[in-house]
Amino acid sequence: MISLAQADAQLTVPGSRFEILEGEIRGVRTRVWKHAPRSLREILEQSREHGDRDFLVYQDDRLTFQQHWNAVCAFAAALERRFGVRRGDRVAIAMRNYPEWSVAFWATTAIGAIAVPLNAWWVGEELEYGLTDSGSKVLVADGERVERLRGQALDLVGLVVVRSAGEVLPASAVLWEHLVPADGAGGPGEGVSSLPRVDIDTDDDATIFYTSGTTGFPKGALGTHRNICSNYHTLEFMKARGELRTGNASPPASALATLLTVPFFHVTGCHSTLVPSLAAGSKLVLLYKFDPEETLRLIERERVTSFGGVPTLVWKVLESEAFSRYDTSSVLRIGYGGAPAAPELVRRIQRDFPQASPSNGYGLTESSSVTTSNAGDSYLEKPDSVGPATPVCELRVVDDAGDVLPAGGVGELWIKGPNIIKGYWNKPEATADTFTDGWLHSGDIVRLDADGFVYIVDRAKDVVIRGGENVYSVEVETALFEHPEVIDAAVYGVPHRVLGEEVAASVQVRRGSSLDAATLRDFLRSRLAAFKAPAHYDVGERHFPQNASGKTLKSELRKSLVARSEASAG
């Protein structure tokens, strides 16, 4: 098998599909894909070629590519004619992963407006913040979100309601079905089968995705058409590289089906799943909410070839009591990221999905999803790494003074590339703090090995400072993952009067496991220095609380552990 470097060199030669140029983005010299699509509208227009193949599957509803195109054209016309949406205006989307989410997203971006996906898990106050902060002109929401938003906020926007289930709606609300025919056969009134004419530049604003803020309200990450299209082209490159290295061609797009287990309002769900599915002409299967058995049922029914999310979701599927009752032989790829993955997860995938290739990766909202990827033999060789940078991304590891560290040095990861967002919406100070001459300060503590592979050491905010010593939670979690009975681990700091903080760990074990804190202490004794070993444990079979993206909420685990400790002390 040829090396990664050899594959990259072959695929990016001048004249190739994946040729790389030096371009200028906002005055900064940046590597760019020469042949990446220039806009989301361009990708949408090409999707008509996929015709009557299934695109979106939700429960018993099926929307073909042609029906999706017709619905997008109808809603784009409604946005312009009924609501006066123009280039640069914001259109907020707040709903579950319904097919209408996709239609609203593509209609908005295709007319040069800015899509503002809002977190469907947010409460009313948070949703109102997203609406007012973005200055959205229209809100497209399902009935559940409208119920949460009752009040003044709904009077400030045009409101389109999707899948209302008998909720009392404001008088100003317009029902989706009054704008978009249910069969996707045409448009409102006289019928619309084409998009309104508008010129879109590749560096025009396209999206505002709100980051999950740790304090206060989140920040709106302002992404461009170039950002998202670069991510799509990167995914195509990685597929081509895998085929070149293994000599195995992927099945035709018409035979591919992805099960979406994460929200559309997350860049993984949108940029790395929705966009490439529409572009390639492959089927996308939607869930009302994640459930392991429903996931297995849909894998069998729809012959799903790819699924994933964060490692916890994959573990839940593997650990499901219903696993053996379903045919999962169609699955060819299981991809995950966003959290540390136990090496045991790779072994379980190889055992229970022997035909599937696992992969891991790293990215942020601010990097429009993918920055690094680790797949195939490289992943099996270095399962604790998230892989090397994609060819258009540049990485550096810096110390507290911003000086670049050599290979092996531990510091903050900075990223530059055509996928890096413009900045934060209406937050110039936060933008200035996070971006330097085109480089994104990721906030992640990493090291790079001599081959350029990235190893996540910790999030800067997750470092536990015990008596002045830094303890990296990912290092402790990795050590815990080495125990075969551990399927999930979260390490965090808890207050200590003398040391400032002590290390604590919540550990999820396999069903029926008798693993306890004392056994884990013994297990870690030869693996970690004493000051890094957890002083407090919470061990059990229960799943950890998670946010909408499937990431563990360490703050909730910390709060629960501290409360129990205080109660037992009292």
Coordinates of C-alpha atoms in Angstrom, one line a residue:
M1 CA 0.0 0.0 0.0
I2 CA 1.3 3.4 -0.9
S3 CA 1.8 6.0 1.9
L4 CA -0.5 8.9 2.7
A5 CA 2.1 11.3 1.3
Q6 CA 2.4 9.4 -1.9
A7 CA -1.4 9.2 -2.3
D8 CA -1.7 13.0 -1.6
A9 CA 1.0 13.8 -4.2
Q10 CA -0.7 11.6 -6.9
L11 CA -4.2 13.0 -6.3
T12 CA -3.2 16.7 -6.1
V13 CA -0.9 17.0 -9.2
P14 CA -1.7 20.0 -11.5
G15 CA -4.6 19.3 -13.8
S16 CA -6.2 16.8 -11.4
R17 CA -9.6 17.0 -9.8
F18 CA -8.0 17.7 -6.5
E19 CA -5.4 20.3 -7.6
I20 CA -4.4 22.8 -4.9
L21 CA -3.6 26.4 -5.4
E22 CA -2.4 29.2 -3.3
G23 CA -5.3 31.7 -3.0
E24 CA -6.1 34.8 -1.0
I25 CA -8.9 34.8 1.5
R26 CA -9.5 38.1 3.3
G27 CA -6.0 39.2 2.6
V28 CA -4.4 35.9 3.8
R29 CA -2.5 33.5 1.6
T30 CA -4.3 30.2 1.9
R31 CA -4.3 26.8 0.2
V32 CA -7.5 26.2 -1.7
W33 CA -9.1 23.5 -3.8
K34 CA -9.0 24.7 -7.5
H35 CA -12.0 22.7 -8.5
A36 CA -14.3 22.9 -5.4
P37 CA -17.8 24.1 -6.1
R38 CA -18.1 27.8 -5.8
S39 CA -21.4 27.9 -3.9
L40 CA -24.0 25.8 -2.3
R41 CA -26.4 26.8 -5.1
E42 CA -24.0 25.1 -7.6
I43 CA -24.2 21.9 -5.6
L44 CA -28.0 22.2 -5.4
E45 CA -28.4 22.7 -9.1
Q46 CA -26.4 19.6 -9.9
S47 CA -28.6 17.5 -7.6
R48 CA -31.4 17.5 -10.2
E49 CA -29.3 15.0 -12.2
H50 CA -30.2 12.4 -9.6
G51 CA -33.8 12.5 -10.6
D52 CA -36.3 10.1 -9.0
R53 CA -33.8 8.3 -6.7
D54 CA -34.7 8.5 -3.0
F55 CA -32.9 11.4 -1.2
L56 CA -34.5 11.9 2.2
V57 CA -36.2 9.1 4.1
Y58 CA -38.1 10.0 7.3
Q59 CA -40.2 7.2 8.8
D60 CA -42.7 6.4 6.0
D61 CA -42.0 9.6 4.0
R62 CA -39.7 9.6 1.0
L63 CA -38.5 12.6 -1.0
T64 CA -36.7 12.0 -4.2
F65 CA -34.0 14.4 -5.5
Q66 CA -36.4 15.9 -8.0
Q67 CA -39.1 16.4 -5.4
H68 CA -36.5 18.0 -3.1
W69 CA -35.5 20.3 -5.9
N70 CA -39.1 21.3 -6.6
A71 CA -39.8 21.9 -2.9
V72 CA -36.6 24.1 -2.6
C73 CA -37.7 26.1 -5.6
A74 CA -41.1 26.6 -4.1
F75 CA -39.8 27.7 -0.7
A76 CA -37.1 29.9 -2.2
A77 CA -39.9 31.7 -4.2
A78 CA -41.9 32.1 -1.0
L79 CA -39.0 33.5 0.9
E80 CA -38.5 36.2 -1.8
R81 CA -42.1 37.0 -2.7
R82 CA -44.0 36.5 0.6
F83 CA -41.3 37.5 3.1
G84 CA -39.1 39.8 1.1
V85 CA -35.9 37.9 1.9
R86 CA -32.9 39.2 -0.1
R87 CA -29.2 38.5 -0.3
G88 CA -27.6 38.7 3.1
D89 CA -30.9 38.4 5.1
R90 CA -31.0 35.8 7.7
V91 CA -33.4 32.9 7.8
A92 CA -33.5 30.9 11.1
I93 CA -34.3 27.1 11.1
A94 CA -35.4 25.5 14.4
M95 CA -36.8 21.9 14.2
R96 CA -36.0 18.3 14.5
N97 CA -34.3 16.5 11.6
Y98 CA -37.3 16.6 9.4
P99 CA -37.0 16.7 5.6
E100 CA -38.3 20.3 5.7
W101 CA -35.0 21.3 7.4
S102 CA -33.1 20.4 4.3
V103 CA -35.5 22.2 2.0
A104 CA -35.4 25.4 4.1
F105 CA -31.6 25.3 4.3
W106 CA -31.0 24.9 0.6
A107 CA -33.7 27.4 -0.4
T108 CA -32.2 30.0 1.9
T109 CA -28.6 29.6 0.8
A110 CA -29.5 29.3 -2.9
I111 CA -30.9 32.8 -3.0
G112 CA -27.9 34.3 -1.3
A113 CA -29.5 34.6 2.2
I114 CA -27.9 33.3 5.3
A115 CA -29.2 30.1 7.0
V116 CA -29.2 30.3 10.8
P117 CA -29.6 26.7 12.2
L118 CA -30.8 27.0 15.8
N119 CA -30.3 24.2 18.4
A120 CA -33.5 22.3 18.7
W121 CA -32.7 21.4 22.3
W122 CA -32.6 25.0 23.3
V123 CA -35.2 26.4 25.7
G124 CA -37.3 29.5 24.7
E125 CA -34.9 32.1 26.1
E126 CA -32.0 30.5 24.1
L127 CA -34.0 30.3 20.9
E128 CA -35.1 33.9 21.3
Y129 CA -31.4 34.9 21.8
G130 CA -30.5 33.2 18.5
L131 CA -33.3 34.9 16.6
T132 CA -32.5 38.4 18.0
D133 CA -28.7 38.0 17.8
S134 CA -28.8 36.9 14.2
G135 CA -31.4 39.5 13.3
S136 CA -33.3 36.8 11.4
K137 CA -36.1 38.0 9.1
V138 CA -37.9 34.6 9.0
L139 CA -38.1 31.7 11.3
V140 CA -38.9 28.2 10.0
A141 CA -39.9 26.1 13.0
D142 CA -41.8 23.0 14.0
G143 CA -44.6 23.2 16.5
E144 CA -42.5 22.1 19.5
R145 CA -40.1 25.1 19.0
V146 CA -43.0 27.5 18.4
E147 CA -44.5 26.4 21.8
R148 CA -41.2 27.3 23.5
L149 CA -41.0 30.7 21.8
R150 CA -44.4 32.1 22.7
G151 CA -44.2 35.8 23.2
Q152 CA -42.6 38.8 21.7
A153 CA -39.9 37.1 19.8
L154 CA -42.4 35.6 17.3
D155 CA -43.8 39.0 16.5
L156 CA -40.4 40.2 15.2
V157 CA -40.1 37.6 12.4
G158 CA -42.0 36.0 9.6
L159 CA -43.1 32.6 10.9
V160 CA -43.4 29.4 8.9
V161 CA -44.6 26.4 10.9
V162 CA -43.6 22.8 10.0
R163 CA -45.5 19.7 11.2
S164 CA -47.7 21.4 13.7
A165 CA -49.4 18.9 16.0
G166 CA -52.4 21.0 17.1
E167 CA -50.4 23.7 18.9
V168 CA -52.1 27.1 19.2
L169 CA -50.1 29.1 16.7
P170 CA -49.8 32.9 16.4
A171 CA -52.1 34.6 13.9
S172 CA -49.2 35.6 11.8
A173 CA -48.0 32.0 11.3
V174 CA -47.9 30.5 7.8
L175 CA -48.2 26.7 7.5
W176 CA -45.5 25.0 5.5
E177 CA -48.0 23.1 3.4
H178 CA -49.5 26.4 2.2
L179 CA -46.1 27.3 0.6
V180 CA -44.7 23.9 -0.5
P181 CA -46.9 21.2 -2.0
A182 CA -46.8 17.9 -0.1
D183 CA -45.9 15.9 -3.2
G184 CA -43.1 18.3 -4.3
A185 CA -44.7 18.6 -7.7
G186 CA -44.5 22.3 -8.1
G187 CA -44.5 25.7 -6.3
P188 CA -47.1 28.1 -4.9
G189 CA -49.6 29.7 -7.1
E190 CA -48.6 29.4 -10.7
G191 CA -46.0 26.8 -9.9
V192 CA -42.2 27.3 -9.6
S193 CA -39.7 24.9 -11.1
S194 CA -36.6 27.1 -11.0
L195 CA -34.7 29.1 -8.5
P196 CA -34.9 32.9 -8.4
R197 CA -31.9 34.5 -10.2
V198 CA -29.1 35.7 -8.0
D199 CA -25.3 35.9 -8.3
I200 CA -23.4 34.3 -5.4
D201 CA -19.7 34.8 -4.8
T202 CA -17.8 32.0 -3.2
D203 CA -16.8 34.2 -0.2
D204 CA -20.4 35.4 0.4
D205 CA -21.8 34.6 3.8
A206 CA -23.9 31.4 3.9
T207 CA -24.5 30.2 7.5
I208 CA -24.4 31.2 11.1
F209 CA -24.0 28.1 13.3
Y210 CA -24.1 28.8 17.0
T211 CA -21.3 27.2 19.1
S212 CA -22.1 25.5 22.3
G213 CA -20.9 28.2 24.7
T214 CA -19.6 27.1 28.1
T215 CA -20.5 30.4 29.8
G216 CA -23.2 32.9 28.8
F217 CA -24.8 32.7 25.4
P218 CA -23.1 31.0 22.4
K219 CA -21.4 32.7 19.6
G220 CA -22.6 32.7 16.0
A221 CA -19.9 31.2 13.7
L222 CA -20.2 33.0 10.4
G223 CA -19.4 30.6 7.5
T224 CA -19.1 31.3 3.8
H225 CA -20.0 29.3 0.7
R226 CA -16.3 28.6 0.2
N227 CA -16.0 27.2 3.8
I228 CA -18.7 24.6 3.3
C229 CA -17.9 23.7 -0.3
S230 CA -14.2 23.3 0.7
N231 CA -15.3 20.8 3.3
Y232 CA -17.4 18.9 0.8
H233 CA -14.4 18.7 -1.6
T234 CA -12.2 17.5 1.2
L235 CA -14.6 14.7 1.9
E236 CA -14.5 13.7 -1.7
F237 CA -10.7 13.8 -1.6
M238 CA -10.5 11.5 1.4
K239 CA -12.8 9.0 -0.3
A240 CA -10.6 9.1 -3.4
R241 CA -7.4 8.7 -1.3
G242 CA -8.9 5.7 0.5
E243 CA -9.7 4.1 -2.9
L244 CA -6.3 4.8 -4.2
R245 CA -4.5 3.3 -1.2
T246 CA -6.6 0.2 -0.9
G247 CA -7.3 -0.4 -4.6
N248 CA -11.0 -0.9 -3.7
A249 CA -13.5 1.3 -5.5
S250 CA -16.5 2.6 -3.5
P251 CA -20.0 1.4 -4.5
P252 CA -21.9 3.8 -6.8
A253 CA -23.6 6.6 -5.0
S254 CA -27.0 5.2 -5.9
A255 CA -26.1 2.2 -3.6
L256 CA -25.1 4.3 -0.7
A257 CA -27.3 5.2 2.3
T258 CA -26.2 7.2 5.3
L259 CA -28.1 7.1 8.6
L260 CA -28.0 10.5 10.3
T261 CA -27.6 10.2 14.0
V262 CA -26.6 13.8 14.8
P263 CA -28.6 17.0 14.3
F264 CA -28.6 19.0 11.1
F265 CA -27.9 22.1 13.2
H266 CA -24.4 20.6 13.9
V267 CA -21.8 21.1 11.2
T268 CA -21.2 17.3 11.1
G269 CA -24.9 16.8 10.3
C270 CA -25.1 19.6 7.8
H271 CA -21.7 20.2 6.2
S272 CA -20.4 16.6 6.4
T273 CA -23.6 14.6 5.9
L274 CA -26.4 16.6 4.2
V275 CA -24.2 18.5 1.7
P276 CA -22.2 15.5 0.4
S277 CA -25.4 13.3 0.3
L278 CA -27.1 15.8 -2.0
A279 CA -24.0 16.3 -4.1
A280 CA -23.3 12.6 -4.6
G281 CA -26.8 11.5 -5.1
S282 CA -26.9 9.1 -2.1
K283 CA -29.8 8.4 0.3
L284 CA -30.0 10.1 3.7
V285 CA -32.1 8.4 6.4
L286 CA -33.4 10.6 9.2
L287 CA -34.3 9.7 12.8
Y288 CA -36.9 11.4 15.0
K289 CA -34.4 11.0 17.8
F290 CA -31.5 8.7 18.4
D291 CA -32.4 5.2 19.6
P292 CA -30.1 2.2 19.3
E293 CA -32.8 -0.3 18.3
E294 CA -34.4 2.1 15.9
T295 CA -31.0 2.7 14.4
L296 CA -30.5 -1.1 13.9
R297 CA -34.0 -1.4 12.4
L298 CA -33.3 1.3 9.9
I299 CA -29.9 -0.1 9.0
E300 CA -31.6 -3.3 8.0
R301 CA -34.7 -1.7 6.3
E302 CA -32.8 0.9 4.3
R303 CA -29.6 -1.1 3.7
V304 CA -27.6 1.6 5.4
T305 CA -24.0 1.7 4.3
S306 CA -22.7 4.4 6.7
F307 CA -23.5 5.7 10.2
G308 CA -21.6 7.2 13.2
G309 CA -21.6 10.4 15.2
V310 CA -19.7 10.6 18.4
P311 CA -18.1 7.4 19.9
T312 CA -20.8 7.1 22.5
L313 CA -23.6 6.7 19.9
V314 CA -21.6 3.9 18.2
W315 CA -21.1 2.2 21.6
K316 CA -24.9 2.4 22.3
V317 CA -25.6 0.5 19.0
L318 CA -22.9 -2.1 19.7
E319 CA -24.2 -2.6 23.3
S320 CA -27.9 -2.8 22.3
E321 CA -29.6 -6.0 23.4
A322 CA -31.3 -6.0 20.0
F323 CA -28.1 -6.0 18.0
S324 CA -28.2 -9.7 17.0
R325 CA -31.8 -9.4 15.8
Y326 CA -31.0 -7.2 12.8
D327 CA -29.0 -7.6 9.6
T328 CA -26.2 -5.0 9.7
S329 CA -24.2 -6.5 6.8
S330 CA -24.8 -3.5 4.6
V331 CA -22.7 -1.2 6.8
L332 CA -19.4 -0.3 5.1
R333 CA -18.2 2.7 7.1
I334 CA -18.5 3.8 10.7
G335 CA -17.2 7.3 11.3
Y336 CA -17.0 9.2 14.5
G337 CA -15.3 12.2 16.2
G338 CA -15.9 14.9 18.7
A339 CA -14.7 12.9 21.7
P340 CA -11.9 10.4 22.6
A341 CA -12.5 6.9 21.3
A342 CA -11.4 3.8 23.2
P343 CA -9.1 1.5 21.2
E344 CA -11.6 -1.2 22.3
L345 CA -14.2 0.5 20.1
V346 CA -12.1 -0.3 17.0
R347 CA -11.8 -3.9 18.1
R348 CA -15.6 -4.2 18.7
I349 CA -16.3 -2.7 15.3
Q350 CA -14.0 -5.2 13.7
R351 CA -15.8 -8.0 15.5
D352 CA -19.4 -7.0 15.1
F353 CA -19.1 -5.1 11.7
P354 CA -16.3 -7.1 10.1
Q355 CA -17.1 -5.7 6.6
A356 CA -17.0 -2.0 7.9
S357 CA -14.1 0.4 8.0
P358 CA -13.9 2.6 11.1
S359 CA -12.6 6.1 11.0
N360 CA -12.0 9.0 13.4
G361 CA -11.5 12.6 12.8
Y362 CA -11.3 16.1 14.2
G363 CA -13.1 19.4 13.5
L364 CA -14.9 22.3 14.9
T365 CA -17.8 24.5 14.1
E366 CA -15.2 27.1 13.3
S367 CA -13.5 24.8 10.9
S368 CA -16.7 23.9 9.0
S369 CA -16.3 20.3 10.2
V370 CA -13.3 18.3 9.0
T371 CA -9.7 19.3 9.8
T372 CA -8.0 15.9 10.2
S373 CA -9.0 12.4 9.4
N374 CA -7.7 8.9 10.4
A375 CA -9.0 5.9 8.5
G376 CA -8.0 2.5 7.1
D377 CA -4.6 1.1 8.0
S378 CA -3.5 4.4 9.4
Y379 CA -6.2 4.3 12.0
L380 CA -5.4 0.7 12.9
E381 CA -1.8 1.7 13.3
K382 CA -2.5 4.9 15.4
P383 CA -6.0 4.4 16.9
D384 CA -5.4 7.1 19.6
S385 CA -4.8 9.8 16.9
V386 CA -7.4 11.8 15.0
G387 CA -5.1 11.7 12.0
P388 CA -3.1 14.2 9.9
A389 CA -4.4 17.5 8.5
T390 CA -6.3 17.4 5.2
P391 CA -4.2 18.7 2.3
V392 CA -5.7 22.2 2.3
C393 CA -5.4 22.7 6.1
E394 CA -2.2 23.9 7.8
L395 CA -1.6 23.1 11.4
R396 CA 0.7 24.5 14.1
V397 CA 1.1 23.8 17.8
V398 CA 1.9 26.9 19.9
D399 CA 2.8 27.6 23.5
D400 CA 1.2 30.3 25.7
A401 CA 3.2 33.0 24.0
G402 CA 2.1 31.9 20.5
D403 CA 5.5 30.5 19.6
V404 CA 5.4 27.4 17.3
L405 CA 6.5 24.2 19.1
P406 CA 8.5 21.3 17.4
A407 CA 7.0 17.9 16.8
G408 CA 6.1 16.2 20.1
G409 CA 5.5 19.5 21.9
V410 CA 2.2 19.9 23.7
G411 CA 0.4 23.2 23.1
E412 CA -2.7 24.8 21.6
L413 CA -3.7 23.7 18.0
W414 CA -4.0 26.5 15.4
I415 CA -5.6 25.9 12.1
K416 CA -5.5 27.7 8.7
G417 CA -7.4 26.7 5.6
P418 CA -10.3 27.6 3.2
N419 CA -12.7 25.9 5.7
I420 CA -12.0 28.4 8.5
I421 CA -15.0 30.7 9.2
K422 CA -14.9 34.4 8.8
G423 CA -15.4 35.1 12.5
Y424 CA -18.2 35.5 15.0
W425 CA -21.4 37.3 14.1
N426 CA -21.5 40.8 15.7
K427 CA -18.7 39.9 18.1
P428 CA -15.5 41.6 16.9
E429 CA -13.7 41.2 20.3
A430 CA -14.4 37.4 20.3
T431 CA -13.2 37.2 16.7
A432 CA -10.0 39.1 17.5
D433 CA -9.3 36.8 20.4
T434 CA -9.8 33.6 18.4
F435 CA -8.3 34.4 15.0
T436 CA -4.8 35.7 14.1
D437 CA -3.9 36.4 10.5
G438 CA -6.2 33.7 9.3
W439 CA -5.2 31.2 12.0
L440 CA -8.0 29.8 14.2
H441 CA -7.1 29.2 17.8
S442 CA -8.9 25.9 18.4
G443 CA -8.7 25.9 22.2
D444 CA -7.6 22.3 22.0
I445 CA -4.4 21.1 23.6
V446 CA -2.6 18.7 21.2
R447 CA 0.7 17.2 20.1
L448 CA 1.9 16.4 16.6
D449 CA 4.1 13.4 15.9
A450 CA 6.8 13.3 13.3
D451 CA 4.3 12.1 10.7
G452 CA 2.0 15.0 11.3
F453 CA -0.6 12.9 13.1
V454 CA -2.6 14.9 15.7
Y455 CA -3.1 13.6 19.2
I456 CA -5.8 15.4 21.3
V457 CA -4.4 15.9 24.8
D458 CA -7.3 18.0 26.2
R459 CA -9.6 20.9 25.7
A460 CA -8.0 23.9 27.3
K461 CA -11.1 24.4 29.5
D462 CA -11.0 20.7 30.6
V463 CA -7.4 20.7 32.0
V464 CA -7.5 19.9 35.7
I465 CA -5.0 22.0 37.7
R466 CA -4.2 19.9 40.8
G467 CA -1.9 21.7 43.2
G468 CA -0.4 23.6 40.4
E469 CA 0.1 20.5 38.2
N470 CA -1.7 20.3 34.9
V471 CA -3.7 17.0 34.5
Y472 CA -5.0 16.5 31.0
S473 CA -8.4 14.8 31.2
V474 CA -8.0 13.0 27.8
E475 CA -4.8 11.3 29.0
V476 CA -6.6 9.9 32.1
E477 CA -9.7 8.9 29.9
T478 CA -7.4 7.1 27.5
A479 CA -5.9 5.1 30.4
L480 CA -9.3 4.2 31.7
F481 CA -10.4 3.1 28.2
E482 CA -7.7 0.5 28.3
H483 CA -9.7 -1.5 30.7
P484 CA -11.9 -3.9 28.7
E485 CA -15.0 -3.4 30.9
V486 CA -15.0 0.4 30.3
I487 CA -17.0 1.7 27.4
D488 CA -17.1 5.4 28.3
A489 CA -15.2 7.7 30.6
A490 CA -15.3 11.4 31.5
V491 CA -12.6 13.0 33.6
Y492 CA -13.0 16.4 35.2
G493 CA -11.9 18.5 38.2
V494 CA -13.8 18.9 41.4
P495 CA -13.1 21.6 44.1
H496 CA -10.5 20.9 46.8
R497 CA -9.8 23.3 49.7
V498 CA -6.0 22.8 49.6
L499 CA -5.2 21.6 46.1
G500 CA -7.6 23.8 44.3
E501 CA -8.9 20.8 42.3
E502 CA -8.8 17.1 42.4
V503 CA -9.2 14.7 39.6
A504 CA -12.6 12.9 39.3
A505 CA -13.9 10.3 36.8
S506 CA -17.3 9.1 35.8
V507 CA -17.0 5.6 34.2
Q508 CA -19.7 3.7 32.3
V509 CA -19.1 -0.1 32.3
R510 CA -20.6 -2.9 30.3
R511 CA -23.9 -4.5 31.2
G512 CA -23.4 -6.9 34.1
S513 CA -19.9 -5.7 34.9
S514 CA -18.7 -5.9 38.5
L515 CA -15.9 -3.3 37.9
D516 CA -15.6 -0.9 40.9
A517 CA -13.5 2.1 41.9
A518 CA -11.0 0.0 43.9
T519 CA -10.3 -2.1 40.9
L520 CA -9.9 0.9 38.7
R521 CA -7.4 2.5 41.1
D522 CA -5.3 -0.6 41.0
F523 CA -5.6 -0.8 37.2
L524 CA -4.3 2.8 36.8
R525 CA -1.5 2.6 39.3
S526 CA 1.0 1.4 36.7
R527 CA -0.4 3.6 34.0
L528 CA -0.5 7.1 35.5
A529 CA 1.5 9.2 37.9
A530 CA -0.2 9.3 41.3
F531 CA -1.2 13.0 40.9
K532 CA -3.0 12.3 37.7
A533 CA -5.0 9.3 39.0
P534 CA -8.7 10.1 40.0
A535 CA -9.3 10.7 43.6
H536 CA -13.1 10.3 43.1
Y537 CA -15.0 7.8 41.0
D538 CA -18.6 7.4 39.9
V539 CA -18.9 3.9 38.3
G540 CA -22.0 2.4 36.8
E541 CA -23.9 1.2 33.7
R542 CA -25.9 4.3 33.0
H543 CA -25.3 6.5 30.0
F544 CA -23.8 9.9 30.5
P545 CA -25.9 13.1 30.0
Q546 CA -25.2 14.6 26.5
N547 CA -25.8 17.7 24.5
A548 CA -27.6 17.7 21.2
S549 CA -24.4 16.7 19.4
G550 CA -23.9 13.6 21.5
K551 CA -21.0 15.1 23.5
T552 CA -20.8 14.3 27.2
L553 CA -21.9 17.1 29.6
K554 CA -19.1 17.0 32.1
S555 CA -20.6 19.9 34.0
E556 CA -23.7 17.7 34.8
L557 CA -21.5 14.8 35.9
R558 CA -19.4 17.1 38.1
K559 CA -22.5 18.6 39.7
S560 CA -23.9 15.2 40.4
L561 CA -20.7 13.8 41.9
V562 CA -20.1 16.9 44.1
A563 CA -23.7 16.8 45.3
R564 CA -23.5 13.2 46.4
S565 CA -20.1 13.8 48.1
E566 CA -21.6 16.7 50.0
A567 CA -24.6 14.7 51.0
S568 CA -22.5 11.7 52.3
A569 CA -20.2 14.1 54.1
G570 CA -23.2 15.8 55.8

